[in-house]
């Protein structure tokens, strides 16, 4: 009974903020913070969603986020899988040190490297561009991808790789024809986590962009302004938050079996 009570409290604690966001997005703007609070959107009002979907800056930012998060994920998986395979399958001098450095890089706070990243991106002429955001996001997405996939590649049966070598396959052919197909659950799990991290990133997007042409949704939502100077359009902010959360929910629902398979494989074989 005590266990169920703890589970119930955790569920309410974690789910209620999302419910409150959805509830506020469906209320008229003037009723979001009225007293007493309205815990149910009765009647349902879609005015905030209508205003958000008519906001050209938000729609452009939504496209930018999709491009930046998608490109970051694909590039991180492409290079990360090669590095992870090498670190997970082959013995080499300094392997442990390299893994420790990669793990340490995943723990660096973004603010500690922001100045250096800003200088590098500016020198490369990529300031206020989607390419600059992709390049900067790789700084924290790629180490995470390599670290997670290394453990997954390490857990794959070595007998399959040895059989491929006996049949005359080269290391490259073994990677693409044997190891990569077996690692699809791990790639799906890592890819979704990388996509979510890039989709939600705010600090680099704020520091490395200045116009709506390159801004992503977290920055644009934070800059939402009302009709008055000191007015905050909470209804539109809540509606925009729901809209940007939906793609992540859909991704998790589509790949939920791959995610569970990837996490379970790592747990059992690792």
Short mmCIF file of N, CA, C and O in Angstrom, two decimals, residues 72-122:
data_model
loop_
_atom_site.label_atom_id
_atom_site.label_comp_id
_atom_site.label_asym_id
_atom_site.label_seq_id
_atom_site.Cartn_x
_atom_site.Cartn_y
_atom_site.Cartn_z
N UNK A 72 21.41 17.35 -36.36
CA UNK A 72 22.31 17.03 -35.25
C UNK A 72 22.24 15.56 -34.90
O UNK A 72 23.27 14.90 -34.69
N UNK A 73 21.04 15.01 -34.86
CA UNK A 73 20.87 13.60 -34.52
C UNK A 73 21.50 12.69 -35.56
O UNK A 73 22.22 11.73 -35.22
N UNK A 74 21.24 12.96 -36.84
CA UNK A 74 21.78 12.11 -37.91
C UNK A 74 23.31 12.14 -37.94
O UNK A 74 23.96 11.09 -38.05
N UNK A 75 23.89 13.34 -37.83
CA UNK A 75 25.35 13.44 -37.86
C UNK A 75 25.97 12.77 -36.63
O UNK A 75 26.98 12.07 -36.72
N UNK A 76 25.33 12.98 -35.46
CA UNK A 76 25.85 12.37 -34.23
C UNK A 76 25.80 10.84 -34.31
O UNK A 76 26.73 10.16 -33.88
N UNK A 77 24.71 10.31 -34.87
CA UNK A 77 24.61 8.85 -35.01
C UNK A 77 25.61 8.32 -36.02
O UNK A 77 26.20 7.24 -35.82
N UNK A 78 25.81 9.05 -37.10
CA UNK A 78 26.71 8.58 -38.15
C UNK A 78 28.15 8.49 -37.63
O UNK A 78 28.79 7.44 -37.73
N UNK A 79 28.64 9.59 -37.06
CA UNK A 79 30.01 9.58 -36.55
C UNK A 79 30.11 8.87 -35.20
O UNK A 79 31.11 8.20 -34.91
N UNK A 80 29.08 9.00 -34.39
CA UNK A 80 29.10 8.38 -33.06
C UNK A 80 29.11 6.87 -33.13
O UNK A 80 29.79 6.21 -32.33
N UNK A 81 28.37 6.28 -34.10
CA UNK A 81 28.34 4.82 -34.21
C UNK A 81 29.70 4.27 -34.63
O UNK A 81 30.13 3.21 -34.15
N UNK A 82 30.39 4.98 -35.53
CA UNK A 82 31.73 4.54 -35.95
C UNK A 82 32.71 4.58 -34.78
O UNK A 82 33.46 3.63 -34.53
N UNK A 83 32.69 5.70 -34.05
CA UNK A 83 33.59 5.83 -32.90
C UNK A 83 33.24 4.82 -31.81
O UNK A 83 34.13 4.20 -31.20
N UNK A 84 31.94 4.63 -31.57
CA UNK A 84 31.51 3.71 -30.52
C UNK A 84 31.88 2.27 -30.87
O UNK A 84 32.26 1.48 -29.99
N UNK A 85 31.76 1.92 -32.16
CA UNK A 85 32.13 0.56 -32.59
C UNK A 85 33.62 0.32 -32.35
O UNK A 85 34.01 -0.74 -31.84
N UNK A 86 34.43 1.31 -32.70
CA UNK A 86 35.88 1.16 -32.49
C UNK A 86 36.22 1.03 -31.01
O UNK A 86 37.03 0.18 -30.61
N UNK A 87 35.58 1.85 -30.19
CA UNK A 87 35.87 1.83 -28.75
C UNK A 87 35.28 0.60 -28.06
O UNK A 87 35.82 0.11 -27.06
N UNK A 88 34.15 0.12 -28.59
CA UNK A 88 33.49 -0.99 -27.93
C UNK A 88 33.95 -2.37 -28.37
O UNK A 88 33.85 -3.34 -27.62
N UNK A 89 34.48 -2.46 -29.62
CA UNK A 89 34.81 -3.78 -30.16
C UNK A 89 36.30 -4.07 -30.25
O UNK A 89 36.69 -5.23 -30.32
N UNK A 90 37.13 -3.03 -30.29
CA UNK A 90 38.55 -3.25 -30.53
C UNK A 90 39.38 -2.81 -29.32
O UNK A 90 39.09 -1.78 -28.70
N UNK A 91 40.41 -3.59 -29.04
CA UNK A 91 41.33 -3.23 -27.96
C UNK A 91 42.36 -2.25 -28.49
O UNK A 91 42.95 -2.47 -29.55
N UNK A 92 42.57 -1.16 -27.77
CA UNK A 92 43.53 -0.15 -28.19
C UNK A 92 44.11 0.54 -26.96
O UNK A 92 43.46 0.61 -25.90
N UNK A 93 45.32 1.05 -27.12
CA UNK A 93 45.98 1.72 -26.01
C UNK A 93 45.28 3.06 -25.73
O UNK A 93 44.98 3.82 -26.66
N UNK A 94 45.03 3.33 -24.47
CA UNK A 94 44.39 4.60 -24.08
C UNK A 94 42.89 4.60 -24.22
O UNK A 94 42.25 5.65 -24.10
N UNK A 95 42.31 3.43 -24.47
CA UNK A 95 40.85 3.36 -24.66
C UNK A 95 40.10 3.85 -23.43
O UNK A 95 39.13 4.62 -23.55
N UNK A 96 40.55 3.44 -22.25
CA UNK A 96 39.87 3.84 -21.02
C UNK A 96 39.95 5.35 -20.80
O UNK A 96 38.96 5.99 -20.41
N UNK A 97 41.11 5.91 -21.11
CA UNK A 97 41.28 7.36 -20.96
C UNK A 97 40.34 8.11 -21.90
O UNK A 97 39.69 9.10 -21.51
N UNK A 98 40.26 7.63 -23.15
CA UNK A 98 39.36 8.26 -24.13
C UNK A 98 37.92 8.21 -23.64
O UNK A 98 37.17 9.20 -23.72
N UNK A 99 37.51 7.07 -23.12
CA UNK A 99 36.13 6.94 -22.62
C UNK A 99 35.88 7.86 -21.44
O UNK A 99 34.80 8.44 -21.31
N UNK A 100 36.87 8.01 -20.56
CA UNK A 100 36.70 8.90 -19.42
C UNK A 100 36.58 10.36 -19.86
O UNK A 100 35.79 11.14 -19.31
N UNK A 101 37.37 10.72 -20.89
CA UNK A 101 37.28 12.09 -21.42
C UNK A 101 35.91 12.33 -22.04
O UNK A 101 35.28 13.38 -21.83
N UNK A 102 35.42 11.34 -22.80
CA UNK A 102 34.09 11.47 -23.41
C UNK A 102 33.01 11.59 -22.34
O UNK A 102 32.11 12.43 -22.44
N UNK A 103 33.13 10.79 -21.29
CA UNK A 103 32.15 10.86 -20.21
C UNK A 103 32.21 12.22 -19.52
O UNK A 103 31.16 12.81 -19.20
N UNK A 104 33.41 12.73 -19.32
CA UNK A 104 33.55 14.04 -18.68
C UNK A 104 32.93 15.15 -19.53
O UNK A 104 32.31 16.09 -19.00
N UNK A 105 33.06 15.01 -20.86
CA UNK A 105 32.50 16.04 -21.76
C UNK A 105 30.99 16.08 -21.70
O UNK A 105 30.38 17.12 -21.93
N UNK A 106 30.36 14.93 -21.40
CA UNK A 106 28.90 14.92 -21.29
C UNK A 106 28.42 15.63 -20.03
O UNK A 106 27.24 15.95 -19.92
N UNK A 107 29.34 15.86 -19.09
CA UNK A 107 28.95 16.46 -17.82
C UNK A 107 29.27 17.94 -17.73
O UNK A 107 28.88 18.60 -16.77
N UNK A 108 30.03 18.48 -18.71
CA UNK A 108 30.36 19.90 -18.67
C UNK A 108 29.10 20.75 -18.76
O UNK A 108 28.26 20.52 -19.64
N UNK A 109 28.93 21.74 -17.91
CA UNK A 109 27.80 22.66 -18.09
C UNK A 109 28.01 23.49 -19.34
O UNK A 109 29.14 23.91 -19.63
N UNK A 110 26.96 23.72 -20.08
CA UNK A 110 27.07 24.44 -21.35
C UNK A 110 27.64 25.85 -21.17
O UNK A 110 28.38 26.34 -22.02
N UNK A 111 27.32 26.47 -20.04
CA UNK A 111 27.75 27.85 -19.83
C UNK A 111 29.27 27.94 -19.75
O UNK A 111 29.85 28.98 -20.06
N UNK A 112 29.95 26.83 -19.35
CA UNK A 112 31.40 26.86 -19.20
C UNK A 112 32.13 26.94 -20.54
O UNK A 112 33.29 27.33 -20.61
N UNK A 113 31.46 26.54 -21.63
CA UNK A 113 32.11 26.57 -22.96
C UNK A 113 31.42 27.55 -23.90
O UNK A 113 31.80 27.64 -25.07
N UNK A 114 30.44 28.27 -23.39
CA UNK A 114 29.66 29.14 -24.28
C UNK A 114 30.52 30.22 -24.95
O UNK A 114 30.38 30.49 -26.14
N UNK A 115 31.42 30.83 -24.17
CA UNK A 115 32.27 31.88 -24.73
C UNK A 115 33.15 31.36 -25.85
O UNK A 115 33.27 31.99 -26.92
N UNK A 116 33.77 30.20 -25.64
CA UNK A 116 34.64 29.62 -26.67
C UNK A 116 33.83 29.22 -27.90
O UNK A 116 34.26 29.45 -29.04
N UNK A 117 32.67 28.63 -27.67
CA UNK A 117 31.82 28.23 -28.80
C UNK A 117 31.38 29.45 -29.61
O UNK A 117 31.39 29.44 -30.85
N UNK A 118 31.01 30.51 -28.91
CA UNK A 118 30.59 31.75 -29.59
C UNK A 118 31.72 32.30 -30.47
O UNK A 118 31.49 32.70 -31.63
N UNK A 119 32.95 32.29 -29.94
CA UNK A 119 34.09 32.79 -30.70
C UNK A 119 34.36 31.93 -31.93
O UNK A 119 34.57 32.43 -33.04
N UNK A 120 34.34 30.60 -31.75
CA UNK A 120 34.61 29.69 -32.87
C UNK A 120 33.55 29.82 -33.95
O UNK A 120 33.87 29.92 -35.15
N UNK A 121 32.30 29.83 -33.54
CA UNK A 121 31.21 29.94 -34.52
C UNK A 121 31.29 31.26 -35.28
O UNK A 121 31.08 31.33 -36.50
N UNK A 122 31.63 32.33 -34.58
CA UNK A 122 31.75 33.64 -35.23
C UNK A 122 32.91 33.65 -36.21
O UNK A 122 32.81 34.17 -37.32
#
